[in-house]
XYZ file of C-alpha atoms in Angstrom:
559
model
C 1.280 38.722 -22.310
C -0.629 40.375 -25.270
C -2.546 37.232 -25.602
C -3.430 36.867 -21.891
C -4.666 41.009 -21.996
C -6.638 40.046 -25.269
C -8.548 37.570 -23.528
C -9.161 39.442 -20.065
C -10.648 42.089 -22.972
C -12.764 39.568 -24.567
C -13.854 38.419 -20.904
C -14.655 42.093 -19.657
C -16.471 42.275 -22.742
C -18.335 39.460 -22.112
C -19.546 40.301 -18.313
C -20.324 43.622 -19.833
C -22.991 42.272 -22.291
C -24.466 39.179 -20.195
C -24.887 41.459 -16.614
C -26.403 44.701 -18.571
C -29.628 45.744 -15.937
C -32.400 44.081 -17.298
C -34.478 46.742 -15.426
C -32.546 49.887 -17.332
C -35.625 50.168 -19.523
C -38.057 49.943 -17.039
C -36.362 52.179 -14.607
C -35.361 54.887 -17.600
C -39.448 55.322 -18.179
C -40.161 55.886 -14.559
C -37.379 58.111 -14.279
C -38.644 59.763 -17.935
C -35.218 59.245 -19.768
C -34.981 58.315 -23.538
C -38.018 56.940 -25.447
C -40.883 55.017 -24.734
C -40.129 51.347 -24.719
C -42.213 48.993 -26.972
C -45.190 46.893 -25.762
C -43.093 43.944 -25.712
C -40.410 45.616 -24.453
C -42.753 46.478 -21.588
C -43.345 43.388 -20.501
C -39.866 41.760 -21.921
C -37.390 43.750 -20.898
C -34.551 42.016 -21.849
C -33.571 42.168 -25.118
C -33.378 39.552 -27.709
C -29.375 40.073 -28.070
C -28.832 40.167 -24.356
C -31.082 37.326 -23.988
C -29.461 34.963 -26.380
C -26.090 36.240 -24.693
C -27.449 34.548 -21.217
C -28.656 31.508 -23.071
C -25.484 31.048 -24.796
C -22.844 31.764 -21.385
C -25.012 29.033 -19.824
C -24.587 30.319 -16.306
C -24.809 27.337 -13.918
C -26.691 28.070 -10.363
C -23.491 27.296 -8.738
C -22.448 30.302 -9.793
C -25.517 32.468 -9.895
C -26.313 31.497 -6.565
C -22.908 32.313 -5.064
C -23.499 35.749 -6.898
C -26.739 36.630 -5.149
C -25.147 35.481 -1.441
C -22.077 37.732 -2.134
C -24.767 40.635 -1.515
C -24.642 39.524 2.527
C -23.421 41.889 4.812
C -20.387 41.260 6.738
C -19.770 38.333 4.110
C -17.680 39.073 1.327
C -16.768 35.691 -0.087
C -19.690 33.348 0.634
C -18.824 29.180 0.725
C -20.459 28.042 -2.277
C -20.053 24.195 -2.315
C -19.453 22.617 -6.366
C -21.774 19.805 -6.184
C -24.861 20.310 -7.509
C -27.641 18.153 -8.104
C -28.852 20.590 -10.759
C -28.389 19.859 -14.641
C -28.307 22.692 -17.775
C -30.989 22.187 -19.718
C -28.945 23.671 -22.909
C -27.175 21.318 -24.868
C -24.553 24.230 -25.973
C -23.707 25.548 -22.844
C -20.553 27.923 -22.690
C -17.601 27.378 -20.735
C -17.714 30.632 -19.615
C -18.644 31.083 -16.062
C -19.089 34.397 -15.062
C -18.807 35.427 -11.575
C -18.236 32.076 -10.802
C -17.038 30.653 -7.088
C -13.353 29.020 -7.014
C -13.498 25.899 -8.796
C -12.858 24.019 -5.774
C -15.733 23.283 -3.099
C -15.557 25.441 -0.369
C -16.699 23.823 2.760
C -16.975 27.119 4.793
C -15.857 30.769 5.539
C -15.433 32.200 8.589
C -15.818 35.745 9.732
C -14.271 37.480 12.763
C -14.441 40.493 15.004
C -12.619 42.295 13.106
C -14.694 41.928 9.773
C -17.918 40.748 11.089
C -19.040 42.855 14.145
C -21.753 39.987 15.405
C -19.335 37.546 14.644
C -17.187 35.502 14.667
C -19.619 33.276 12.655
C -19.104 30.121 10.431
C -21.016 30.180 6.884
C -21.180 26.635 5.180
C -22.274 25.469 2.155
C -23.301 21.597 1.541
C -24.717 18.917 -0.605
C -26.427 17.057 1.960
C -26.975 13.180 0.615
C -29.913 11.578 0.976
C -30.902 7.358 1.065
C -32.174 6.085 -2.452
C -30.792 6.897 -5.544
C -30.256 11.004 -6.921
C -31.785 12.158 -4.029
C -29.673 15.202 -2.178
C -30.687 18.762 -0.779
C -28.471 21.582 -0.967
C -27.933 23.682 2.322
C -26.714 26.492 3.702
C -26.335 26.854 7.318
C -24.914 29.937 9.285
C -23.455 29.656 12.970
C -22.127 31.057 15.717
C -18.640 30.360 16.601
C -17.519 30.104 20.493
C -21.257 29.300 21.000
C -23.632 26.397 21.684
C -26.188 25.629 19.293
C -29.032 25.762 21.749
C -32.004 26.442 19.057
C -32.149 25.345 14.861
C -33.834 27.594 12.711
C -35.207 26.004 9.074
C -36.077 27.712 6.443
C -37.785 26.188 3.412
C -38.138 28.695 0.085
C -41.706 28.235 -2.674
C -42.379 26.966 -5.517
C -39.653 26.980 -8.148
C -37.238 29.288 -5.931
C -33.922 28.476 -4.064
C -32.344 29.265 -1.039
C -30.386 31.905 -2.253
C -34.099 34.557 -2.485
C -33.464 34.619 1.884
C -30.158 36.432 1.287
C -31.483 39.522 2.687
C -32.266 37.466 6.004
C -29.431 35.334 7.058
C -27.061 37.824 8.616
C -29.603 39.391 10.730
C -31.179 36.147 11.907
C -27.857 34.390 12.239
C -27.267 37.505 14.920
C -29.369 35.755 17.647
C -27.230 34.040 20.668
C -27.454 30.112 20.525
C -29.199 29.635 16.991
C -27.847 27.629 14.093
C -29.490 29.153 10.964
C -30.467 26.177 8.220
C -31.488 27.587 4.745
C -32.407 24.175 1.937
C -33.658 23.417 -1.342
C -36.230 21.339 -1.542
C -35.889 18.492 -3.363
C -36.220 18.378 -7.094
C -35.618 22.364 -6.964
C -32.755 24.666 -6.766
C -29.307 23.496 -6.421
C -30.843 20.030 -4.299
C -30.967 16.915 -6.688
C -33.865 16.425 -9.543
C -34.874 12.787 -9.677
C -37.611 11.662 -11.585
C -40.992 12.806 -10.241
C -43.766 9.631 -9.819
C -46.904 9.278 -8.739
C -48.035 5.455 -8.210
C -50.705 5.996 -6.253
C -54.239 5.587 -8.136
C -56.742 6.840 -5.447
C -56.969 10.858 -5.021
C -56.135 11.068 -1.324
C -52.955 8.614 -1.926
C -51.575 11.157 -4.752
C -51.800 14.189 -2.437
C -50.439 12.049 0.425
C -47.267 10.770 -2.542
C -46.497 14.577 -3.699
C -46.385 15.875 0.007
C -44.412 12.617 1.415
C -41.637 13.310 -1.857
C -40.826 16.835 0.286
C -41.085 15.988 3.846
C -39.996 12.599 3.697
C -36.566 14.286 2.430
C -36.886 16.760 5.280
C -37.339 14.236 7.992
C -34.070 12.282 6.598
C -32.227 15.332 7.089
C -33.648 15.860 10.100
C -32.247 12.879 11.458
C -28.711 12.918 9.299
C -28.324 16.644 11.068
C -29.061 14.799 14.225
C -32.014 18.070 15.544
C -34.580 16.663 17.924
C -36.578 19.853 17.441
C -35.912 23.390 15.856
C -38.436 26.093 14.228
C -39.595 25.687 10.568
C -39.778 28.512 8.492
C -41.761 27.670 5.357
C -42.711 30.650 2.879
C -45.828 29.592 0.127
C -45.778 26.267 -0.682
C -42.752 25.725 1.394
C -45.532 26.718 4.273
C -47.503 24.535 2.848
C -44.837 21.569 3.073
C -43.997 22.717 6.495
C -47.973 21.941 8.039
C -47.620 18.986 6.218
C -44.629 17.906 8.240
C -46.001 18.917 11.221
C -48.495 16.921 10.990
C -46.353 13.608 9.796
C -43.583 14.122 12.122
C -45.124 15.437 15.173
C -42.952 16.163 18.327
C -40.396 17.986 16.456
C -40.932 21.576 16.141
C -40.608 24.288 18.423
C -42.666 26.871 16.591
C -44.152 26.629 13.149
C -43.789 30.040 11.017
C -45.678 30.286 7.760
C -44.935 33.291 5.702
C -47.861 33.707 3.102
C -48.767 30.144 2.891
C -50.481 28.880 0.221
C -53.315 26.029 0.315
C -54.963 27.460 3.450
C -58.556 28.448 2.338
C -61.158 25.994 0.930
C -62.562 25.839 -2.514
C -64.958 23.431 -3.402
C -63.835 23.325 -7.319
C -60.414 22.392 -6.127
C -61.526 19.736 -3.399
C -63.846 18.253 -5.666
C -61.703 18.484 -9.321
C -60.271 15.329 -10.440
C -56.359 14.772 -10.300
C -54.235 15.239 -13.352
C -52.740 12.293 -15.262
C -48.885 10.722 -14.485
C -47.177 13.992 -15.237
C -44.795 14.942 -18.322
C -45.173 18.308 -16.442
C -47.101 20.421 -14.657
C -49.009 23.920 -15.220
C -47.713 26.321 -12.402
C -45.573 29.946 -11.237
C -44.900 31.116 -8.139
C -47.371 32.876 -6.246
C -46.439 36.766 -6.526
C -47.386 40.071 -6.676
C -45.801 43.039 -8.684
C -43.330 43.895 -6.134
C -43.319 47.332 -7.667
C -46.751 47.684 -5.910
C -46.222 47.236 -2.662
C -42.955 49.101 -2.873
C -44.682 52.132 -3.789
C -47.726 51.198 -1.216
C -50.247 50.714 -4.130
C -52.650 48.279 -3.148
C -53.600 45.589 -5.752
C -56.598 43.457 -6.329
C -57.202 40.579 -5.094
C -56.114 39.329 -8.599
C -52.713 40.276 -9.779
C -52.114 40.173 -13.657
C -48.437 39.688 -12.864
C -49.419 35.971 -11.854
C -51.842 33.854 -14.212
C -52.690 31.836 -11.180
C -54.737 34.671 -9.508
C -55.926 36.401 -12.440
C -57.515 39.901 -12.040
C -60.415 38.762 -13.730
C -63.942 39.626 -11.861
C -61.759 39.370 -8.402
C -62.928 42.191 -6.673
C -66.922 41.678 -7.931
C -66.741 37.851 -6.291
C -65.052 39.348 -2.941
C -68.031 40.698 -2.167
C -69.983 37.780 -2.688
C -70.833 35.187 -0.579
C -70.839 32.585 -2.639
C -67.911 30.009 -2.964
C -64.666 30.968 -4.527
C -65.291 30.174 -8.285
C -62.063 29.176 -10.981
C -60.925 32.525 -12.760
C -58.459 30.790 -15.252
C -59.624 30.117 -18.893
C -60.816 26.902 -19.887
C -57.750 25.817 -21.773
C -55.678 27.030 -19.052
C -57.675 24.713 -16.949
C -57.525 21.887 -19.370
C -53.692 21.981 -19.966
C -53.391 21.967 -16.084
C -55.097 18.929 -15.416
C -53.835 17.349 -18.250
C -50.404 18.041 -16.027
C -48.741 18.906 -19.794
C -46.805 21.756 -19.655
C -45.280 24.126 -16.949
C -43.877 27.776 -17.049
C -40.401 26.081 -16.404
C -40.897 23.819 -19.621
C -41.881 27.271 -21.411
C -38.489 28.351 -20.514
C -36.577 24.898 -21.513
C -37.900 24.912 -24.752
C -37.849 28.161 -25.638
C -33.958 28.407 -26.221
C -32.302 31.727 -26.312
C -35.690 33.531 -25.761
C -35.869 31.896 -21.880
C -33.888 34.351 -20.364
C -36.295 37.398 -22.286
C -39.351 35.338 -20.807
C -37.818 35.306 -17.679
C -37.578 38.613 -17.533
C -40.972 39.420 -17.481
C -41.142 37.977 -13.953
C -37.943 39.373 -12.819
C -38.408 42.564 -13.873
C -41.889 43.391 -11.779
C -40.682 40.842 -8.931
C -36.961 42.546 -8.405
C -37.922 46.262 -9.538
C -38.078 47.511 -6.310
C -34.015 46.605 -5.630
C -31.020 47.976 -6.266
C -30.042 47.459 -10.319
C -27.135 44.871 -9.586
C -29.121 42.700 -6.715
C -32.188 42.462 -8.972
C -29.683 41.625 -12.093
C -28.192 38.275 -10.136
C -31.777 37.621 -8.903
C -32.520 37.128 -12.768
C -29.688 35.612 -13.510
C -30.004 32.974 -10.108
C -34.070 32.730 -11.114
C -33.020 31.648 -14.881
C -30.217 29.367 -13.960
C -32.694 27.503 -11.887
C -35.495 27.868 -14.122
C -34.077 26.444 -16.932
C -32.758 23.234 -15.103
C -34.638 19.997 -15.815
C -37.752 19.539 -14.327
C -38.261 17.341 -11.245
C -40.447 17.764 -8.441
C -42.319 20.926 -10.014
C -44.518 18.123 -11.856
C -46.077 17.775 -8.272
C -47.283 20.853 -8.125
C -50.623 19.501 -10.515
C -51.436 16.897 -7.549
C -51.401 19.417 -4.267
C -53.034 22.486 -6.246
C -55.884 23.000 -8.328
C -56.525 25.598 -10.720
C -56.667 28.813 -9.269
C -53.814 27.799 -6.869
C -56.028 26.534 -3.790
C -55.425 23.090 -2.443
C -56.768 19.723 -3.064
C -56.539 18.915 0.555
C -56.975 22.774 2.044
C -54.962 23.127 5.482
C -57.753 24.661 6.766
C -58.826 21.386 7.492
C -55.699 20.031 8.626
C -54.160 23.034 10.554
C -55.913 22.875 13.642
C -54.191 19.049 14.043
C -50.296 20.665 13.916
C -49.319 20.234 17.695
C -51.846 17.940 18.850
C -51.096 14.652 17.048
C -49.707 11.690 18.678
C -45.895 11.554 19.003
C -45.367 8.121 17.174
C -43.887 7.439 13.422
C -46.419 8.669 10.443
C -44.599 6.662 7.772
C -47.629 4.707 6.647
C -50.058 7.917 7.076
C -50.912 11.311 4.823
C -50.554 14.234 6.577
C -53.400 14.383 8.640
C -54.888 15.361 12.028
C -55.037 12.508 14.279
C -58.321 11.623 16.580
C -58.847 11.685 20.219
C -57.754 7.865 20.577
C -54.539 6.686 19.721
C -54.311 5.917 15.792
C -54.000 2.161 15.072
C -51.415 1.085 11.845
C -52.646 1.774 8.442
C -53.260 -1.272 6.137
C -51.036 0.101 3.281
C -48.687 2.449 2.604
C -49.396 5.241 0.418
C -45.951 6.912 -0.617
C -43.738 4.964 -2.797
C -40.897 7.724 -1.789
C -38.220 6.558 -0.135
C -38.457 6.628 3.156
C -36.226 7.955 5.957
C -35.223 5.735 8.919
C -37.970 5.164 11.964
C -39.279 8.168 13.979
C -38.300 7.969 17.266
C -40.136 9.703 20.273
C -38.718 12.911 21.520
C -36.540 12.111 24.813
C -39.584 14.162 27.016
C -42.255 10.490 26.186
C -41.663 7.597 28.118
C -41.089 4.395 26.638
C -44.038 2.813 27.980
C -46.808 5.354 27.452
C -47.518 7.035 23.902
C -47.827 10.772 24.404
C -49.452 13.677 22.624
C -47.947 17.047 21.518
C -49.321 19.942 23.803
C -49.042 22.326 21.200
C -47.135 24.114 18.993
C -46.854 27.943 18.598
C -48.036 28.787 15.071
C -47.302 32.328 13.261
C -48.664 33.182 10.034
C -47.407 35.973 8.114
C -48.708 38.250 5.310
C -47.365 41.198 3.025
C -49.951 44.492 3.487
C -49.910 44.190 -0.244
C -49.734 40.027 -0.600
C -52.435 38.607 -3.092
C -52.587 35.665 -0.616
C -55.867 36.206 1.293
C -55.352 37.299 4.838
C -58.593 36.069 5.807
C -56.964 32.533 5.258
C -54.425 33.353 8.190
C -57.528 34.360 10.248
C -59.739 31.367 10.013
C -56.222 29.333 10.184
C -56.012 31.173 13.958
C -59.482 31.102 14.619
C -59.332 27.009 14.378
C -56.408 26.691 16.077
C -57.663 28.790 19.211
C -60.924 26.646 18.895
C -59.138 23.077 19.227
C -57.260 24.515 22.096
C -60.263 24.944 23.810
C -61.592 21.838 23.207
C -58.845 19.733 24.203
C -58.494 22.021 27.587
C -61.777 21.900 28.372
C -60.830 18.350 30.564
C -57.514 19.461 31.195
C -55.650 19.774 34.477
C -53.928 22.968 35.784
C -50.280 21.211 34.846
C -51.836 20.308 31.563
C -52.867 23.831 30.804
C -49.805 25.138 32.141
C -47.756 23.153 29.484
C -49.885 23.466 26.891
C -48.217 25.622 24.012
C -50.832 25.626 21.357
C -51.646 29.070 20.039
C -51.819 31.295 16.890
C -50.913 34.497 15.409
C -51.705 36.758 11.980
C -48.390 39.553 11.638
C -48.609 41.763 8.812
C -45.939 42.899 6.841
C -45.899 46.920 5.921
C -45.496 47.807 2.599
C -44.723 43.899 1.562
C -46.126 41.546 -0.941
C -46.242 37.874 -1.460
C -42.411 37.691 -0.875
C -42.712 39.185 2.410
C -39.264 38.253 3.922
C -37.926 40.042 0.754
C -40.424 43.163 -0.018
C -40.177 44.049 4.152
C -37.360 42.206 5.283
C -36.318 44.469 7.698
C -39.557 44.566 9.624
C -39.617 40.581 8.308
C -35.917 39.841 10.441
C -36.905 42.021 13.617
C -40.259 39.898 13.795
C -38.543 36.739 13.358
C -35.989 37.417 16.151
C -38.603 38.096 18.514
C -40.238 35.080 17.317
C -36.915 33.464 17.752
C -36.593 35.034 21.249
C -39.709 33.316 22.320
C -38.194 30.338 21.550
C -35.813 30.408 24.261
C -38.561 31.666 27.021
C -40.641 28.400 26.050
C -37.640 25.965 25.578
C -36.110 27.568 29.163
C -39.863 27.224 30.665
C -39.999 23.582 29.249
C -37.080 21.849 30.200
C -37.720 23.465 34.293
């Protein structure tokens, strides 16, 4: 008995040390208690005790992630399944798993009446296999019991993230009558599998085409293994990104397309033109955010935002005002090492041993500030577990964005196709906007990916007669304070509304009466890049109007 309290000492102890706030510092000089931290405490909060403490407990994301979803309302023991396609980067990591789930999987948890009072709902937790070897996405799906699934809603996280940052949304969304709520990791990040990343492709347009197809490919072969023949797609920076890319692969599937600060919509020459980085060993890239402090406090920023080396401050505001094209703002090394695809923030992290978790925390510590201490404390611990895994599909980041974070193939270009392409398979075509006349079969195919089973038509085409999509409701959203340029969402609607009219201009009353192809811009108060988590109250009641009009179309559809 004395042994077993010694070691439930030792273990308090333990929990004690490795889940101290990493914010107290910050938060104790805005509040004006104790001294003046140090420079590099300033932008390091963590210490370099604490930090080696994380390093050396070698929290896995299984249980960092079931952490950060035990913060869901109504939800006091989330499912948190013990696969994980995710690997520790340290080669010392401690047995010690703090906060951990049970060590056996749990499929799901269900809530009632009595505990949950929009329930009873289902909350499941899955490794979701894929075809070809190492390939699986993690999920997390929420339902309503008693009910039919009538509507799917997908949501798709950025770069380097997991599924666990929309924990603030799933109870609220999972609220709506006759929705299934879907929440995955895309491959090669999070808790989903990390295979090797490959390019084989040697022209430019065939590498974009092979580091989109490596996400939606995977997408579409869930698709099918879930069995949806449409839902909504939720896709938040480069997972809006992904999700205009699928639209315009796999037409004939979504309902509505939702893009939460998307990134890759404007144009800049430099990054159109720029040649493509090398096979990668890694590549140079961080999530595109703001100091969440910021917008919490409603400070606007500049169009630059020193908190994120992709978007540096640097000149920002002077070349808003110009008219001249956007022009690269990173340094020329910066530049160099990211086309040279030879090093990443994530491979910062790996290597850096027990200082990763203090590195982390410079992120963490401006992203998270505006939380409560112990939600932005498993947000760093969830963001380092994941950070430090080994790298997979972040080495395609080098191939879809240039320096300066705008796209090698800008959606501007492309967006106006989501909606109207032709509802046949895309297997053997990039992502892009099909012509007036039915598109013949390409010569070759560009993605070496695996690829999921055939595309069939939706049930609504005949068998005999190829049909084309008559539009799909698109909704952008952007934080008041997001360093993604608004005006992107704009000229996004503006050539969406314009291919509308054009392809109506001939159309017939029923043809304009079904057609379903418009755009919106929603901005989100007081929000930043992370809009579903800076404003996610005003972020869930949008999106369950959104979902709302859902239904009215579906209803108005199938009469």
């Amino acid at each position: 008995m004395a042994t077993e309290a010694a070691s439930g000492d030792a273990a308090d102890e333990l929990r004690s040390r490795t889940q101290r706030s990493i914010l107290a510092s910050q938060r104790a000089k805005e509040q004006g208690d104790g001294q003046q931290p140090g420079r590099l405490a300033q932008w390091f909060p963590l210490s370099a005790k604490d930090g080696f403490t994380q390093w050396w407990a070698g929290t896995s994301p299984m249980a960092t992630e079931h952490r950060v979803l035990s913060f869901i309302p109504y939800l006091q023991k989330p499912p948190t399944q013990t696969q994980s396609g995710s690997a520790p980067a340290s080669t010392t990591p401690s047995t010690a798993d703090l906060t951990a789930p049970p060590k056996h999987a749990e499929e799901h948890t269900e809530t009632t009446r009595l505990t949950d009072p929009y329930g009873p709902r289902r909350w499941n937790s899955e490794m979701v296999e894929l075809g070809g070897r190492g390939r699986a996405l993690n999920e997390f799906s929420v339902e309503r019991m008693g009910e039919e699934v009538e509507d799917n809603l997908v949501m798709l996280h950025g770069y380097g993230a997991g599924l666990g940052f929309f924990y603030r949304n799933f109870e609220a969304l999972s609220r709506a009558n006759g929705w299934k709520v879907y929440a995955l990791d895309l491959l090669g990040m999070g808790r989903s599998s990390r295979p090797a990343f490959r390019i084989h492709a040697k022209d430019k347009e065939g590498k974009i085409a092979e580091a989109e197809d490596w996400f939606i490919d995977a997408l579409e072969e869930w698709r099918i293994k879930r069995g949806l023949e449409r839902f909504t797609l939720l896709g938040h920076s480069l997972g809006g990104y992904l999700a205009t890319a699928y639209a315009l692969k796999y037409p004939g599937r979504l309902n509505k397309l939702i893009l939460a600060s998307p990134v890759g919509i404007p144009e800049d020459p430099h990054a159109v033109n720029d040649e493509m980085p090398s096979q990668p060993d890694a590549s140079i890239a961080e999530e595109l955010t703001m100091d969440a402090a910021q917008a919490a406090d409603n400070v606007k920023p500049a169009r630059g935002d020193n908190n994120n080396f992709l978007n540096q401050r640097s000149k920002a505001d002077e070349a808003a005002t110009k008219k001249d094209p956007p022009r690269r703002r990173l340094p020329g090394w910066l530049t160099f090492l990211w086309e040279a695809n030879m090093v990443s923030p994530f491979s910062l992290v790996r290597w850096s041993g027990p200082l990763g978790p203090r590195l982390v925390s410079g992120w963490t510590s401006r992203r998270f500030s505006h939380l409560p201490e112990e939600e932005a404390q498993a947000l760093h611990d969830y963001s380092y577990s994941l950070f430090r895994q080994r790298g997979s599909s972040e080495y395609a980041l080098a191939f879809l964005l240039a320096p300066g974070a705008f796209a090698r193939s800008p959606l501007i270009r492309r967006i106006q196709g989501v909606g109207r392409q032709w509802i046949e398979a895309h297997e053997d075509q990039a992502a892009s906007v099909d012509g007036d006349q039915r598109p013949g079969k390409c010569d070759k195919t560009r993605s070496k990916t695996p690829s999921p089973p055939a595309v069939s038509a939706p049930t609504s085409a005949t068998s005999h007669e190829r049909q084309r999509e008559n539009g799909v409701p698109v909704v952008l959203m952007y934080g008041e304070h997001d360093w993604m340029d608004v005006a992107g969402g704009f000229a996004a609607q503006e050539k969406i509304k314009q291919e509308r009219a054009r392809i109506l201009a001939q159309a017939s009353p029923e043809e304009r009466r079904r057609d379903q192809g418009e755009a919106k811009v929603i901005i989100i108060g007081k929000a930043g890049h992370h809009v579903y988590l800076d404003g996610w109250e005003q972020f869930n009641s949008v999106m369950l109007e959104e979902m709302k009009d859902v239904r009215r179309r579906e209803r108005a559809r199938e009469a």
